[in-house]
Each structure stands twice: as structure tokens, then as C-alpha cells.
Amino acid sequence: MKTKTIDYSVDEKRIFDEMQAVLTEYNKQLDGREPLPLPNYTDDEMAEYSQYREILLGEKYRTV
Amino acid sequence: MAQTPIISPRSTPDDIRAFRIKKLELKERDYPMPETKDFILDYINKIENKLKGLFDSKTLLIRVPSGSGMNGVTICLQQEISHRFGAAILPDHLVKKMHKSEAKKNLNLAKRNEDPIRYKISASEINRIAKGFSKVVIIDDVIGSGESSIKLKKTLEEGGIKIDGLFSLVTVEKSYPKQSDVDRVVNKIDRFLKLNFGENIDLRTDIELAFGDYTKQKLNRVERQLVTLSSAKKYLGLIKAAANIERQFVTELKMNLSL
């Protein structure tokens, strides 16, 4: 199981960064007049993305 | 209704308002350090005398995964509690979210029904870690409806991990709906729609299921909308859908689909 960001490949990181951008844009528009459609990522894709983000956040805020 | 103790003190309206404004501002700047940490310290110091006895070295802290994928506040909070009281932190990779929408203050029931809050956990690994602790506490930066923390608690408990309480830096609401709150919402809808006996019972059951385990804020948000015949019709459908989602959530947990 991956526990650090260095366990992820460059390609995996790129995919998660793209998901982050899509989800951020979706959430920005969520309560606006013209909300964007719900991104169609699967549960597994979301869980993988979330795991990466949690590890990334942990590294960012625990090393300071 | 299985209502979970919220162990953090209720925040004042001024603190809640100031917290939301500042958090949004930090989010727009990707939660810079050390400003994010200083922000946490300000709020922790406000409730410092109420934290005594809540945490110790036999406490395991499990944080709610970030809804935005960016939130530095909850991690800093978890870190600070660990630093002050010696509590342990569950490794970051063991709890993941599967929903896409953030838990916004004004996210309506229809939107949440489209994308229910759900988590995936590594149950056996968390169980193994939790065995070494006498208390397990879920941590989030804000508890409003409590939906994020409570859905995570339900998921963890279905995986065999007993949760002793929920803690947040800012607690908007810590009480749960009483029978009288459920009755009041049923009566409001009934006044508009003239439900028959069976429909009345079904509505009561659906409200208890969809709102009973979460704080009063979730039900209050719906109650405030019940002002016309058309809103009563709309919310009757949304409440039924929310109850069905809760049923499905429980079924998925029983089948271990999220574990």
C-alpha cells in the first residue's frame, strides 16, 4: 500500500492533479446559478485520488 | 437514533462567522504556513480550558479526509492536539473519501442527495492500530450538520472500530433532533399536503432515518424551507430520497463495500 507521495509515479500524480483541478472547479460552481455536472469519477478513482491528497497534505503540514 | 457525543464545546456565532471568513481566505491561498497554524492556535487557545481530560497519550485521532483535497486546517488541528496531549494520529492513507462535493454550509439536500458522503477505509489496519488505544476520536475542523464526521463514524464502526466521540475546532451545532423536532417537521408538511395515516408514518420514519443521527442543523435547514405547498411537495420527495440513500449507505456498509 502506498504511504508516501514518492510511492506514486509521475503519471499517477498528473492524473490526481487533473482530478484536483476538475473537482475544485466543480465545487466552486456548486452553489452558483449554473452548477457544473457532477464529475463522473468512479468510487475507486475517488478513493485513490483522496488517498493521494491525504498523504500529500500530511507531508505538507507535518514537515513544517 | 444512534447519536454520537460531540465532545468539543459549542462555538459562539461570532467565532463561527470569523472562522468561516478566515478559512475561505486561507483556502484561496492554498492554506499557507505558518498562517494556517497560527489561525488554528488562535481558536484552540479560545477553548483551551475545555480541552482538559478529552485527550491523552492513549487517544487515537482519526481526521475526516479533506472535502476539497486542500484543507490544511484539520491536519494542523490534529497535529496540535497530538503535540499538546500526546495523542496519536492515524496514518494518512487509511481513510479516503468517495464523494465529490464539499460539505458547504449552503449545500442543499437535493445536491447532497446526488452525491452522498461516503468513505472507504482500511478496516483491518485501523483495527490493528486502534487496539493499542483506550479512546478513538474523529476530528474535523467544523461540525455543522455533522454529516461528514458521523458518516465516517458509521463506516468505522461497521468495520469494528469503536468511536468514543467527535471533536471539531468550531462546533456550530452539537445537539441532535428530538422526537418533538421530527413531529414539528411532519406536522408542517402535513399541514400543506394533508397526508393520510400511512403517508404520515412513512414520512416520520424517513425523517428519523435521514436526519435522526445527524445534528439538528441538517433538519433545521429543511424545516426552514417548508413555507409553501410547492416547497412541502418538493421536500417530501427529497426526504424520501435522502432516507433511501441512508438505507443504501447502511446496506453497503453491511456488505462491507466501503471497507
PDB file of C-alpha atoms in Angstrom:
ATOM      1  CA  MET A   1       0.000   0.000   0.000  1.00  0.00           C
ATOM      2  CA  LYS A   2       1.201   3.493  -0.853  1.00  0.00           C
ATOM      3  CA  THR A   3       2.005   5.596   2.194  1.00  0.00           C
ATOM      4  CA  LYS A   4       4.179   8.410   0.811  1.00  0.00           C
ATOM      5  CA  THR A   5       3.944  10.639  -2.256  1.00  0.00           C
ATOM      6  CA  ILE A   6       7.212   9.167  -3.562  1.00  0.00           C
ATOM      7  CA  ASP A   7       5.370   5.839  -3.908  1.00  0.00           C
ATOM      8  CA  TYR A   8       3.335   7.364  -6.763  1.00  0.00           C
ATOM      9  CA  SER A   9       4.526   7.531 -10.371  1.00  0.00           C
ATOM     10  CA  VAL A  10       4.708  10.801 -12.312  1.00  0.00           C
ATOM     11  CA  ASP A  11       1.713   9.675 -14.378  1.00  0.00           C
ATOM     12  CA  GLU A  12      -0.384   8.888 -11.303  1.00  0.00           C
ATOM     13  CA  LYS A  13       0.448  12.296  -9.810  1.00  0.00           C
ATOM     14  CA  ARG A  14      -0.503  14.002 -13.065  1.00  0.00           C
ATOM     15  CA  ILE A  15      -3.887  12.220 -13.111  1.00  0.00           C
ATOM     16  CA  PHE A  16      -4.596  13.170  -9.476  1.00  0.00           C
ATOM     17  CA  ASP A  17      -3.581  16.789 -10.141  1.00  0.00           C
ATOM     18  CA  GLU A  18      -6.004  16.879 -13.081  1.00  0.00           C
ATOM     19  CA  MET A  19      -8.768  15.438 -10.888  1.00  0.00           C
ATOM     20  CA  GLN A  20      -7.987  18.052  -8.249  1.00  0.00           C
ATOM     21  CA  ALA A  21      -8.428  20.829 -10.846  1.00  0.00           C
ATOM     22  CA  VAL A  22     -11.729  19.367 -12.132  1.00  0.00           C
ATOM     23  CA  LEU A  23     -13.136  18.845  -8.621  1.00  0.00           C
ATOM     24  CA  THR A  24     -12.048  22.313  -7.486  1.00  0.00           C
ATOM     25  CA  GLU A  25     -13.829  23.896 -10.452  1.00  0.00           C
ATOM     26  CA  TYR A  26     -16.939  21.756  -9.848  1.00  0.00           C
ATOM     27  CA  ASN A  27     -17.056  22.756  -6.172  1.00  0.00           C
ATOM     28  CA  LYS A  28     -16.537  26.428  -6.993  1.00  0.00           C
ATOM     29  CA  GLN A  29     -19.675  26.368  -9.147  1.00  0.00           C
ATOM     30  CA  LEU A  30     -21.662  24.082  -6.847  1.00  0.00           C
ATOM     31  CA  ASP A  31     -23.848  26.720  -5.270  1.00  0.00           C
ATOM     32  CA  GLY A  32     -23.812  29.106  -8.225  1.00  0.00           C
ATOM     33  CA  ARG A  33     -26.547  29.792 -10.755  1.00  0.00           C
ATOM     34  CA  GLU A  34     -25.176  27.351 -13.304  1.00  0.00           C
ATOM     35  CA  PRO A  35     -23.566  24.453 -11.436  1.00  0.00           C
ATOM     36  CA  LEU A  36     -21.344  22.102 -13.441  1.00  0.00           C
ATOM     37  CA  PRO A  37     -22.404  18.463 -13.849  1.00  0.00           C
ATOM     38  CA  LEU A  38     -21.095  16.058 -11.210  1.00  0.00           C
ATOM     39  CA  PRO A  39     -17.700  14.728 -12.429  1.00  0.00           C
ATOM     40  CA  ASN A  40     -18.129  11.072 -13.383  1.00  0.00           C
ATOM     41  CA  TYR A  41     -15.201   9.551 -11.498  1.00  0.00           C
ATOM     42  CA  THR A  42     -15.857   6.099 -10.053  1.00  0.00           C
ATOM     43  CA  ASP A  43     -15.762   5.360  -6.319  1.00  0.00           C
ATOM     44  CA  ASP A  44     -12.411   3.624  -6.741  1.00  0.00           C
ATOM     45  CA  GLU A  45     -10.940   6.548  -8.664  1.00  0.00           C
ATOM     46  CA  MET A  46     -12.178   8.959  -5.979  1.00  0.00           C
ATOM     47  CA  ALA A  47     -10.761   6.797  -3.180  1.00  0.00           C
ATOM     48  CA  GLU A  48      -7.362   6.596  -4.913  1.00  0.00           C
ATOM     49  CA  TYR A  49      -7.340  10.344  -5.525  1.00  0.00           C
ATOM     50  CA  SER A  50      -8.371  11.056  -1.915  1.00  0.00           C
ATOM     51  CA  GLN A  51      -5.680   8.757  -0.539  1.00  0.00           C
ATOM     52  CA  TYR A  52      -3.032  10.602  -2.547  1.00  0.00           C
ATOM     53  CA  ARG A  53      -4.341  14.011  -1.424  1.00  0.00           C
ATOM     54  CA  GLU A  54      -4.402  12.948   2.241  1.00  0.00           C
ATOM     55  CA  ILE A  55      -0.813  11.708   2.027  1.00  0.00           C
ATOM     56  CA  LEU A  56       0.226  14.894   0.219  1.00  0.00           C
ATOM     57  CA  LEU A  57      -1.472  17.109   2.818  1.00  0.00           C
ATOM     58  CA  GLY A  58       0.065  15.090   5.632  1.00  0.00           C
ATOM     59  CA  GLU A  59       3.534  15.602   4.193  1.00  0.00           C
ATOM     60  CA  LYS A  60       2.932  19.293   3.546  1.00  0.00           C
ATOM     61  CA  TYR A  61       1.634  20.178   7.018  1.00  0.00           C
ATOM     62  CA  ARG A  62       3.566  17.764   9.213  1.00  0.00           C
ATOM     63  CA  THR A  63       7.003  18.717   7.996  1.00  0.00           C
ATOM     64  CA  VAL A  64       6.647  22.402   8.848  1.00  0.00           C
TER      65      VAL A  64
ATOM     66  CA  MET B   1     -31.357   7.048  16.545  1.00  0.00           C
ATOM     67  CA  ALA B   2     -27.675   6.403  17.380  1.00  0.00           C
ATOM     68  CA  GLN B   3     -26.442   9.822  18.378  1.00  0.00           C
ATOM     69  CA  THR B   4     -22.690  10.270  18.794  1.00  0.00           C
ATOM     70  CA  PRO B   5     -21.233  12.501  21.550  1.00  0.00           C
ATOM     71  CA  ILE B   6     -19.729  15.711  20.194  1.00  0.00           C
ATOM     72  CA  ILE B   7     -17.041  16.430  22.773  1.00  0.00           C
ATOM     73  CA  SER B   8     -15.964  19.890  21.595  1.00  0.00           C
ATOM     74  CA  PRO B   9     -17.618  22.986  23.093  1.00  0.00           C
ATOM     75  CA  ARG B  10     -20.225  24.824  21.053  1.00  0.00           C
ATOM     76  CA  SER B  11     -18.764  27.934  19.391  1.00  0.00           C
ATOM     77  CA  THR B  12     -20.176  31.436  19.595  1.00  0.00           C
ATOM     78  CA  PRO B  13     -21.871  32.875  16.470  1.00  0.00           C
ATOM     79  CA  ASP B  14     -19.099  35.485  16.176  1.00  0.00           C
ATOM     80  CA  ASP B  15     -16.392  32.818  16.282  1.00  0.00           C
ATOM     81  CA  ILE B  16     -18.216  30.702  13.695  1.00  0.00           C
ATOM     82  CA  ARG B  17     -18.594  33.650  11.321  1.00  0.00           C
ATOM     83  CA  ALA B  18     -14.981  34.794  11.733  1.00  0.00           C
ATOM     84  CA  PHE B  19     -13.722  31.227  11.293  1.00  0.00           C
ATOM     85  CA  ARG B  20     -15.590  30.728   8.013  1.00  0.00           C
ATOM     86  CA  ILE B  21     -14.358  34.015   6.560  1.00  0.00           C
ATOM     87  CA  LYS B  22     -10.744  33.367   7.513  1.00  0.00           C
ATOM     88  CA  LYS B  23     -10.815  29.734   6.381  1.00  0.00           C
ATOM     89  CA  LEU B  24     -12.135  30.757   2.967  1.00  0.00           C
ATOM     90  CA  GLU B  25      -9.411  33.345   2.682  1.00  0.00           C
ATOM     91  CA  LEU B  26      -6.731  30.778   3.588  1.00  0.00           C
ATOM     92  CA  LYS B  27      -8.231  28.292   1.126  1.00  0.00           C
ATOM     93  CA  GLU B  28      -7.950  30.814  -1.711  1.00  0.00           C
ATOM     94  CA  ARG B  29      -4.225  30.998  -0.924  1.00  0.00           C
ATOM     95  CA  ASP B  30      -3.869  27.187  -0.620  1.00  0.00           C
ATOM     96  CA  TYR B  31      -3.628  27.275   3.186  1.00  0.00           C
ATOM     97  CA  PRO B  32      -0.195  28.909   3.591  1.00  0.00           C
ATOM     98  CA  MET B  33       2.021  28.134   6.559  1.00  0.00           C
ATOM     99  CA  PRO B  34       2.642  29.389   9.193  1.00  0.00           C
ATOM    100  CA  GLU B  35      -0.569  31.420   8.857  1.00  0.00           C
ATOM    101  CA  THR B  36      -2.778  28.320   8.842  1.00  0.00           C
ATOM    102  CA  LYS B  37      -1.137  27.042  12.002  1.00  0.00           C
ATOM    103  CA  ASP B  38      -1.419  30.445  13.719  1.00  0.00           C
ATOM    104  CA  PHE B  39      -5.109  30.508  12.834  1.00  0.00           C
ATOM    105  CA  ILE B  40      -5.584  27.101  14.487  1.00  0.00           C
ATOM    106  CA  LEU B  41      -3.679  28.204  17.572  1.00  0.00           C
ATOM    107  CA  ASP B  42      -5.940  31.247  17.996  1.00  0.00           C
ATOM    108  CA  TYR B  43      -9.016  29.041  18.033  1.00  0.00           C
ATOM    109  CA  ILE B  44      -7.512  26.296  20.191  1.00  0.00           C
ATOM    110  CA  ASN B  45      -6.440  28.871  22.749  1.00  0.00           C
ATOM    111  CA  LYS B  46     -10.040  30.098  22.971  1.00  0.00           C
ATOM    112  CA  ILE B  47     -11.241  26.664  24.091  1.00  0.00           C
ATOM    113  CA  GLU B  48      -8.070  25.506  25.847  1.00  0.00           C
ATOM    114  CA  ASN B  49      -9.633  25.200  29.317  1.00  0.00           C
ATOM    115  CA  LYS B  50     -12.384  22.958  27.906  1.00  0.00           C
ATOM    116  CA  LEU B  51      -9.940  20.502  26.364  1.00  0.00           C
ATOM    117  CA  LYS B  52      -8.617  19.123  29.656  1.00  0.00           C
ATOM    118  CA  GLY B  53      -9.392  15.445  30.026  1.00  0.00           C
ATOM    119  CA  LEU B  54     -10.560  14.989  26.436  1.00  0.00           C
ATOM    120  CA  PHE B  55      -7.271  13.646  25.058  1.00  0.00           C
ATOM    121  CA  ASP B  56      -4.230  11.808  26.376  1.00  0.00           C
ATOM    122  CA  SER B  57      -1.485   9.506  25.144  1.00  0.00           C
ATOM    123  CA  LYS B  58      -3.986   6.630  24.896  1.00  0.00           C
ATOM    124  CA  THR B  59      -6.153   8.588  22.424  1.00  0.00           C
ATOM    125  CA  LEU B  60      -6.083   7.877  18.688  1.00  0.00           C
ATOM    126  CA  LEU B  61      -7.110  10.760  16.422  1.00  0.00           C
ATOM    127  CA  ILE B  62      -8.762   9.987  13.089  1.00  0.00           C
ATOM    128  CA  ARG B  63      -9.300  13.004  10.901  1.00  0.00           C
ATOM    129  CA  VAL B  64     -12.089  13.432   8.372  1.00  0.00           C
ATOM    130  CA  PRO B  65     -10.491  13.465   4.881  1.00  0.00           C
ATOM    131  CA  SER B  66     -10.439  16.856   3.225  1.00  0.00           C
ATOM    132  CA  GLY B  67     -13.549  17.594   1.132  1.00  0.00           C
ATOM    133  CA  SER B  68     -11.595  19.972  -1.100  1.00  0.00           C
ATOM    134  CA  GLY B  69      -8.414  17.913  -1.187  1.00  0.00           C
ATOM    135  CA  MET B  70      -6.635  21.037   0.089  1.00  0.00           C
ATOM    136  CA  ASN B  71      -7.709  21.607   3.673  1.00  0.00           C
ATOM    137  CA  GLY B  72      -4.699  22.240   5.896  1.00  0.00           C
ATOM    138  CA  VAL B  73      -6.785  23.283   8.902  1.00  0.00           C
ATOM    139  CA  THR B  74      -7.868  19.830  10.115  1.00  0.00           C
ATOM    140  CA  ILE B  75      -4.344  18.431   9.803  1.00  0.00           C
ATOM    141  CA  CYS B  76      -2.888  21.340  11.778  1.00  0.00           C
ATOM    142  CA  LEU B  77      -5.587  20.855  14.405  1.00  0.00           C
ATOM    143  CA  GLN B  78      -4.832  17.143  14.658  1.00  0.00           C
ATOM    144  CA  GLN B  79      -1.134  17.930  14.861  1.00  0.00           C
ATOM    145  CA  GLU B  80      -1.606  20.495  17.622  1.00  0.00           C
ATOM    146  CA  ILE B  81      -3.774  18.203  19.751  1.00  0.00           C
ATOM    147  CA  SER B  82      -1.212  15.463  19.346  1.00  0.00           C
ATOM    148  CA  HIS B  83       1.551  17.880  20.371  1.00  0.00           C
ATOM    149  CA  ARG B  84      -0.284  19.201  23.451  1.00  0.00           C
ATOM    150  CA  PHE B  85      -1.772  15.995  24.819  1.00  0.00           C
ATOM    151  CA  GLY B  86       0.392  13.214  23.377  1.00  0.00           C
ATOM    152  CA  ALA B  87      -2.482  11.739  21.359  1.00  0.00           C
ATOM    153  CA  ALA B  88      -1.561   9.563  18.365  1.00  0.00           C
ATOM    154  CA  ILE B  89      -2.504  10.274  14.748  1.00  0.00           C
ATOM    155  CA  LEU B  90      -3.851   7.579  12.428  1.00  0.00           C
ATOM    156  CA  PRO B  91      -1.666   7.331   9.274  1.00  0.00           C
ATOM    157  CA  ASP B  92      -2.964   9.477   6.418  1.00  0.00           C
ATOM    158  CA  HIS B  93      -3.520   6.728   3.849  1.00  0.00           C
ATOM    159  CA  LEU B  94      -6.090   4.629   5.731  1.00  0.00           C
ATOM    160  CA  VAL B  95      -9.240   6.770   5.325  1.00  0.00           C
ATOM    161  CA  LYS B  96     -10.411   8.035   1.934  1.00  0.00           C
ATOM    162  CA  LYS B  97     -13.495   9.840   0.702  1.00  0.00           C
ATOM    163  CA  MET B  98     -15.540   8.815  -2.326  1.00  0.00           C
ATOM    164  CA  HIS B  99     -17.887  11.810  -2.677  1.00  0.00           C
ATOM    165  CA  LYS B 100     -17.046  14.772  -4.879  1.00  0.00           C
ATOM    166  CA  SER B 101     -18.961  17.676  -3.335  1.00  0.00           C
ATOM    167  CA  GLU B 102     -17.519  19.628  -0.434  1.00  0.00           C
ATOM    168  CA  ALA B 103     -19.570  19.976   2.750  1.00  0.00           C
ATOM    169  CA  LYS B 104     -20.576  23.577   2.164  1.00  0.00           C
ATOM    170  CA  LYS B 105     -22.744  25.497   4.590  1.00  0.00           C
ATOM    171  CA  ASN B 106     -25.394  26.172   1.964  1.00  0.00           C
ATOM    172  CA  LEU B 107     -25.247  22.879   0.082  1.00  0.00           C
ATOM    173  CA  ASN B 108     -28.895  21.913  -0.281  1.00  0.00           C
ATOM    174  CA  LEU B 109     -30.434  18.488   0.268  1.00  0.00           C
ATOM    175  CA  ALA B 110     -31.057  17.934  -3.457  1.00  0.00           C
ATOM    176  CA  LYS B 111     -27.361  18.420  -4.252  1.00  0.00           C
ATOM    177  CA  ARG B 112     -26.232  16.219  -1.370  1.00  0.00           C
ATOM    178  CA  ASN B 113     -28.672  13.510  -2.474  1.00  0.00           C
ATOM    179  CA  GLU B 114     -26.916  13.484  -5.884  1.00  0.00           C
ATOM    180  CA  ASP B 115     -23.560  12.847  -4.249  1.00  0.00           C
ATOM    181  CA  PRO B 116     -23.899  11.315  -0.773  1.00  0.00           C
ATOM    182  CA  ILE B 117     -20.983  11.435   1.658  1.00  0.00           C
ATOM    183  CA  ARG B 118     -19.172   8.089   1.691  1.00  0.00           C
ATOM    184  CA  TYR B 119     -15.788   6.841   2.854  1.00  0.00           C
ATOM    185  CA  LYS B 120     -13.556   3.907   2.125  1.00  0.00           C
ATOM    186  CA  ILE B 121     -11.414   2.669   4.994  1.00  0.00           C
ATOM    187  CA  SER B 122      -8.699   0.093   5.543  1.00  0.00           C
ATOM    188  CA  ALA B 123     -10.629  -1.550   8.370  1.00  0.00           C
ATOM    189  CA  SER B 124      -8.253  -4.329   9.346  1.00  0.00           C
ATOM    190  CA  GLU B 125      -5.251  -1.981   9.507  1.00  0.00           C
ATOM    191  CA  ILE B 126      -7.175   0.648  11.515  1.00  0.00           C
ATOM    192  CA  ASN B 127      -8.472  -2.049  13.868  1.00  0.00           C
ATOM    193  CA  ARG B 128      -4.953  -3.282  14.442  1.00  0.00           C
ATOM    194  CA  ILE B 129      -3.749   0.235  15.294  1.00  0.00           C
ATOM    195  CA  ALA B 130      -6.806   1.158  17.397  1.00  0.00           C
ATOM    196  CA  LYS B 131      -6.323  -1.872  19.667  1.00  0.00           C
ATOM    197  CA  GLY B 132      -3.423  -0.043  21.330  1.00  0.00           C
ATOM    198  CA  PHE B 133      -5.614   2.884  22.436  1.00  0.00           C
ATOM    199  CA  SER B 134      -8.334   3.369  25.021  1.00  0.00           C
ATOM    200  CA  LYS B 135     -10.131   6.151  23.141  1.00  0.00           C
ATOM    201  CA  VAL B 136     -10.685   6.883  19.436  1.00  0.00           C
ATOM    202  CA  VAL B 137     -11.824  10.370  18.421  1.00  0.00           C
ATOM    203  CA  ILE B 138     -12.817  11.655  14.977  1.00  0.00           C
ATOM    204  CA  ILE B 139     -11.528  15.145  14.237  1.00  0.00           C
ATOM    205  CA  ASP B 140     -12.791  17.736  11.781  1.00  0.00           C
ATOM    206  CA  ASP B 141     -12.323  21.489  11.564  1.00  0.00           C
ATOM    207  CA  VAL B 142     -16.045  22.321  11.663  1.00  0.00           C
ATOM    208  CA  ILE B 143     -19.100  20.355  12.736  1.00  0.00           C
ATOM    209  CA  GLY B 144     -22.345  21.765  11.382  1.00  0.00           C
ATOM    210  CA  SER B 145     -24.766  19.047  10.351  1.00  0.00           C
ATOM    211  CA  GLY B 146     -22.101  16.560  11.451  1.00  0.00           C
ATOM    212  CA  GLU B 147     -22.715  14.548   8.305  1.00  0.00           C
ATOM    213  CA  SER B 148     -19.032  14.123   7.376  1.00  0.00           C
ATOM    214  CA  SER B 149     -17.902  13.076  10.864  1.00  0.00           C
ATOM    215  CA  ILE B 150     -20.934  10.892  11.536  1.00  0.00           C
ATOM    216  CA  LYS B 151     -20.815   9.094   8.177  1.00  0.00           C
ATOM    217  CA  LEU B 152     -17.148   8.369   8.867  1.00  0.00           C
ATOM    218  CA  LYS B 153     -18.023   7.171  12.362  1.00  0.00           C
ATOM    219  CA  LYS B 154     -20.676   4.807  10.977  1.00  0.00           C
ATOM    220  CA  THR B 155     -18.207   3.455   8.423  1.00  0.00           C
ATOM    221  CA  LEU B 156     -15.505   2.893  11.037  1.00  0.00           C
ATOM    222  CA  GLU B 157     -17.909   1.263  13.494  1.00  0.00           C
ATOM    223  CA  GLU B 158     -19.200  -1.096  10.827  1.00  0.00           C
ATOM    224  CA  GLY B 159     -15.543  -2.041  10.371  1.00  0.00           C
ATOM    225  CA  GLY B 160     -15.347  -2.880  14.088  1.00  0.00           C
ATOM    226  CA  ILE B 161     -13.649   0.333  15.275  1.00  0.00           C
ATOM    227  CA  LYS B 162     -15.475   1.868  18.232  1.00  0.00           C
ATOM    228  CA  ILE B 163     -15.584   5.668  18.187  1.00  0.00           C
ATOM    229  CA  ASP B 164     -15.765   7.489  21.518  1.00  0.00           C
ATOM    230  CA  GLY B 165     -16.529  10.985  20.299  1.00  0.00           C
ATOM    231  CA  LEU B 166     -16.374  13.659  17.626  1.00  0.00           C
ATOM    232  CA  PHE B 167     -14.263  16.771  18.037  1.00  0.00           C
ATOM    233  CA  SER B 168     -14.090  19.950  15.977  1.00  0.00           C
ATOM    234  CA  LEU B 169     -12.304  23.252  16.331  1.00  0.00           C
ATOM    235  CA  VAL B 170     -15.530  25.095  15.578  1.00  0.00           C
ATOM    236  CA  THR B 171     -18.779  23.451  16.612  1.00  0.00           C
ATOM    237  CA  VAL B 172     -21.838  25.062  15.101  1.00  0.00           C
ATOM    238  CA  GLU B 173     -24.338  22.561  16.499  1.00  0.00           C
ATOM    239  CA  LYS B 174     -23.915  19.719  18.959  1.00  0.00           C
ATOM    240  CA  SER B 175     -27.460  18.704  19.759  1.00  0.00           C
ATOM    241  CA  TYR B 176     -29.460  16.133  17.858  1.00  0.00           C
ATOM    242  CA  PRO B 177     -33.102  16.226  16.759  1.00  0.00           C
ATOM    243  CA  LYS B 178     -35.594  15.179  19.427  1.00  0.00           C
ATOM    244  CA  GLN B 179     -38.905  13.477  18.750  1.00  0.00           C
ATOM    245  CA  SER B 180     -40.598  16.878  19.074  1.00  0.00           C
ATOM    246  CA  ASP B 181     -38.393  18.257  16.230  1.00  0.00           C
ATOM    247  CA  VAL B 182     -39.375  15.361  13.984  1.00  0.00           C
ATOM    248  CA  ASP B 183     -43.064  15.844  14.920  1.00  0.00           C
ATOM    249  CA  ARG B 184     -42.865  19.539  14.073  1.00  0.00           C
ATOM    250  CA  VAL B 185     -41.469  18.910  10.579  1.00  0.00           C
ATOM    251  CA  VAL B 186     -44.016  16.142   9.914  1.00  0.00           C
ATOM    252  CA  ASN B 187     -46.814  18.481  11.007  1.00  0.00           C
ATOM    253  CA  LYS B 188     -45.541  21.306   8.788  1.00  0.00           C
ATOM    254  CA  ILE B 189     -45.586  19.080   5.721  1.00  0.00           C
ATOM    255  CA  ASP B 190     -48.897  17.534   6.747  1.00  0.00           C
ATOM    256  CA  ARG B 191     -50.474  20.982   7.046  1.00  0.00           C
ATOM    257  CA  PHE B 192     -49.778  21.601   3.355  1.00  0.00           C
ATOM    258  CA  LEU B 193     -50.238  18.122   1.914  1.00  0.00           C
ATOM    259  CA  LYS B 194     -52.931  16.541   4.156  1.00  0.00           C
ATOM    260  CA  LEU B 195     -51.178  13.194   4.384  1.00  0.00           C
ATOM    261  CA  ASN B 196     -53.136  10.045   5.183  1.00  0.00           C
ATOM    262  CA  PHE B 197     -52.165   7.899   8.188  1.00  0.00           C
ATOM    263  CA  GLY B 198     -49.800   5.634   6.219  1.00  0.00           C
ATOM    264  CA  GLU B 199     -48.080   8.551   4.478  1.00  0.00           C
ATOM    265  CA  ASN B 200     -47.669  10.285   7.825  1.00  0.00           C
ATOM    266  CA  ILE B 201     -45.994   7.218   9.350  1.00  0.00           C
ATOM    267  CA  ASP B 202     -43.748   6.772   6.294  1.00  0.00           C
ATOM    268  CA  LEU B 203     -42.667  10.415   6.435  1.00  0.00           C
ATOM    269  CA  ARG B 204     -41.853  10.162  10.151  1.00  0.00           C
ATOM    270  CA  THR B 205     -39.786   7.018   9.505  1.00  0.00           C
ATOM    271  CA  ASP B 206     -37.966   8.688   6.595  1.00  0.00           C
ATOM    272  CA  ILE B 207     -37.154  11.803   8.640  1.00  0.00           C
ATOM    273  CA  GLU B 208     -35.829   9.748  11.537  1.00  0.00           C
ATOM    274  CA  LEU B 209     -33.665   7.746   9.155  1.00  0.00           C
ATOM    275  CA  ALA B 210     -32.329  10.642   7.081  1.00  0.00           C
ATOM    276  CA  PHE B 211     -31.886  13.191   9.888  1.00  0.00           C
ATOM    277  CA  GLY B 212     -32.030  11.409  13.268  1.00  0.00           C
ATOM    278  CA  ASP B 213     -28.338  10.552  13.532  1.00  0.00           C
ATOM    279  CA  TYR B 214     -27.066  13.975  12.416  1.00  0.00           C
ATOM    280  CA  THR B 215     -27.168  17.258  14.324  1.00  0.00           C
ATOM    281  CA  LYS B 216     -30.234  19.444  14.427  1.00  0.00           C
ATOM    282  CA  GLN B 217     -28.702  21.710  11.791  1.00  0.00           C
ATOM    283  CA  LYS B 218     -29.453  19.231   8.994  1.00  0.00           C
ATOM    284  CA  LEU B 219     -33.141  19.017   9.877  1.00  0.00           C
ATOM    285  CA  ASN B 220     -33.382  22.749  10.599  1.00  0.00           C
ATOM    286  CA  ARG B 221     -32.129  23.527   7.072  1.00  0.00           C
ATOM    287  CA  VAL B 222     -35.064  21.561   5.655  1.00  0.00           C
ATOM    288  CA  GLU B 223     -37.597  22.928   8.108  1.00  0.00           C
ATOM    289  CA  ARG B 224     -36.731  26.500   7.152  1.00  0.00           C
ATOM    290  CA  GLN B 225     -37.678  25.740   3.534  1.00  0.00           C
ATOM    291  CA  LEU B 226     -41.169  24.430   4.379  1.00  0.00           C
ATOM    292  CA  VAL B 227     -43.124  27.602   3.743  1.00  0.00           C
ATOM    293  CA  THR B 228     -45.375  26.848   0.756  1.00  0.00           C
ATOM    294  CA  LEU B 229     -47.329  23.963  -0.741  1.00  0.00           C
ATOM    295  CA  SER B 230     -44.778  23.554  -3.534  1.00  0.00           C
ATOM    296  CA  SER B 231     -41.839  23.515  -1.094  1.00  0.00           C
ATOM    297  CA  ALA B 232     -43.637  20.895   1.018  1.00  0.00           C
ATOM    298  CA  LYS B 233     -44.150  18.728  -2.100  1.00  0.00           C
ATOM    299  CA  LYS B 234     -40.539  19.188  -3.150  1.00  0.00           C
ATOM    300  CA  TYR B 235     -39.148  18.336   0.283  1.00  0.00           C
ATOM    301  CA  LEU B 236     -41.433  15.334   0.722  1.00  0.00           C
ATOM    302  CA  GLY B 237     -39.659  13.856  -2.340  1.00  0.00           C
ATOM    303  CA  LEU B 238     -36.208  14.949  -1.199  1.00  0.00           C
ATOM    304  CA  ILE B 239     -36.712  13.496   2.298  1.00  0.00           C
ATOM    305  CA  LYS B 240     -37.832  10.180   0.812  1.00  0.00           C
ATOM    306  CA  ALA B 241     -34.761  10.169  -1.469  1.00  0.00           C
ATOM    307  CA  ALA B 242     -32.451  11.071   1.448  1.00  0.00           C
ATOM    308  CA  ALA B 243     -33.916   8.206   3.526  1.00  0.00           C
ATOM    309  CA  ASN B 244     -33.388   5.770   0.646  1.00  0.00           C
ATOM    310  CA  ILE B 245     -29.772   6.941   0.332  1.00  0.00           C
ATOM    311  CA  GLU B 246     -29.308   6.313   4.060  1.00  0.00           C
ATOM    312  CA  ARG B 247     -30.799   2.815   3.659  1.00  0.00           C
ATOM    313  CA  GLN B 248     -28.430   2.151   0.766  1.00  0.00           C
ATOM    314  CA  PHE B 249     -25.489   3.505   2.797  1.00  0.00           C
ATOM    315  CA  VAL B 250     -26.296   1.102   5.646  1.00  0.00           C
ATOM    316  CA  THR B 251     -26.712  -1.814   3.209  1.00  0.00           C
ATOM    317  CA  GLU B 252     -23.359  -1.040   1.547  1.00  0.00           C
ATOM    318  CA  LEU B 253     -21.679  -0.930   4.947  1.00  0.00           C
ATOM    319  CA  LYS B 254     -23.236  -4.258   5.954  1.00  0.00           C
ATOM    320  CA  MET B 255     -21.940  -5.758   2.720  1.00  0.00           C
ATOM    321  CA  ASN B 256     -18.534  -4.252   3.545  1.00  0.00           C
ATOM    322  CA  LEU B 257     -18.471  -2.450   0.211  1.00  0.00           C
ATOM    323  CA  SER B 258     -16.742   0.564   1.731  1.00  0.00           C
ATOM    324  CA  LEU B 259     -14.276  -1.304   3.899  1.00  0.00           C
TER     325      LEU B 259
END
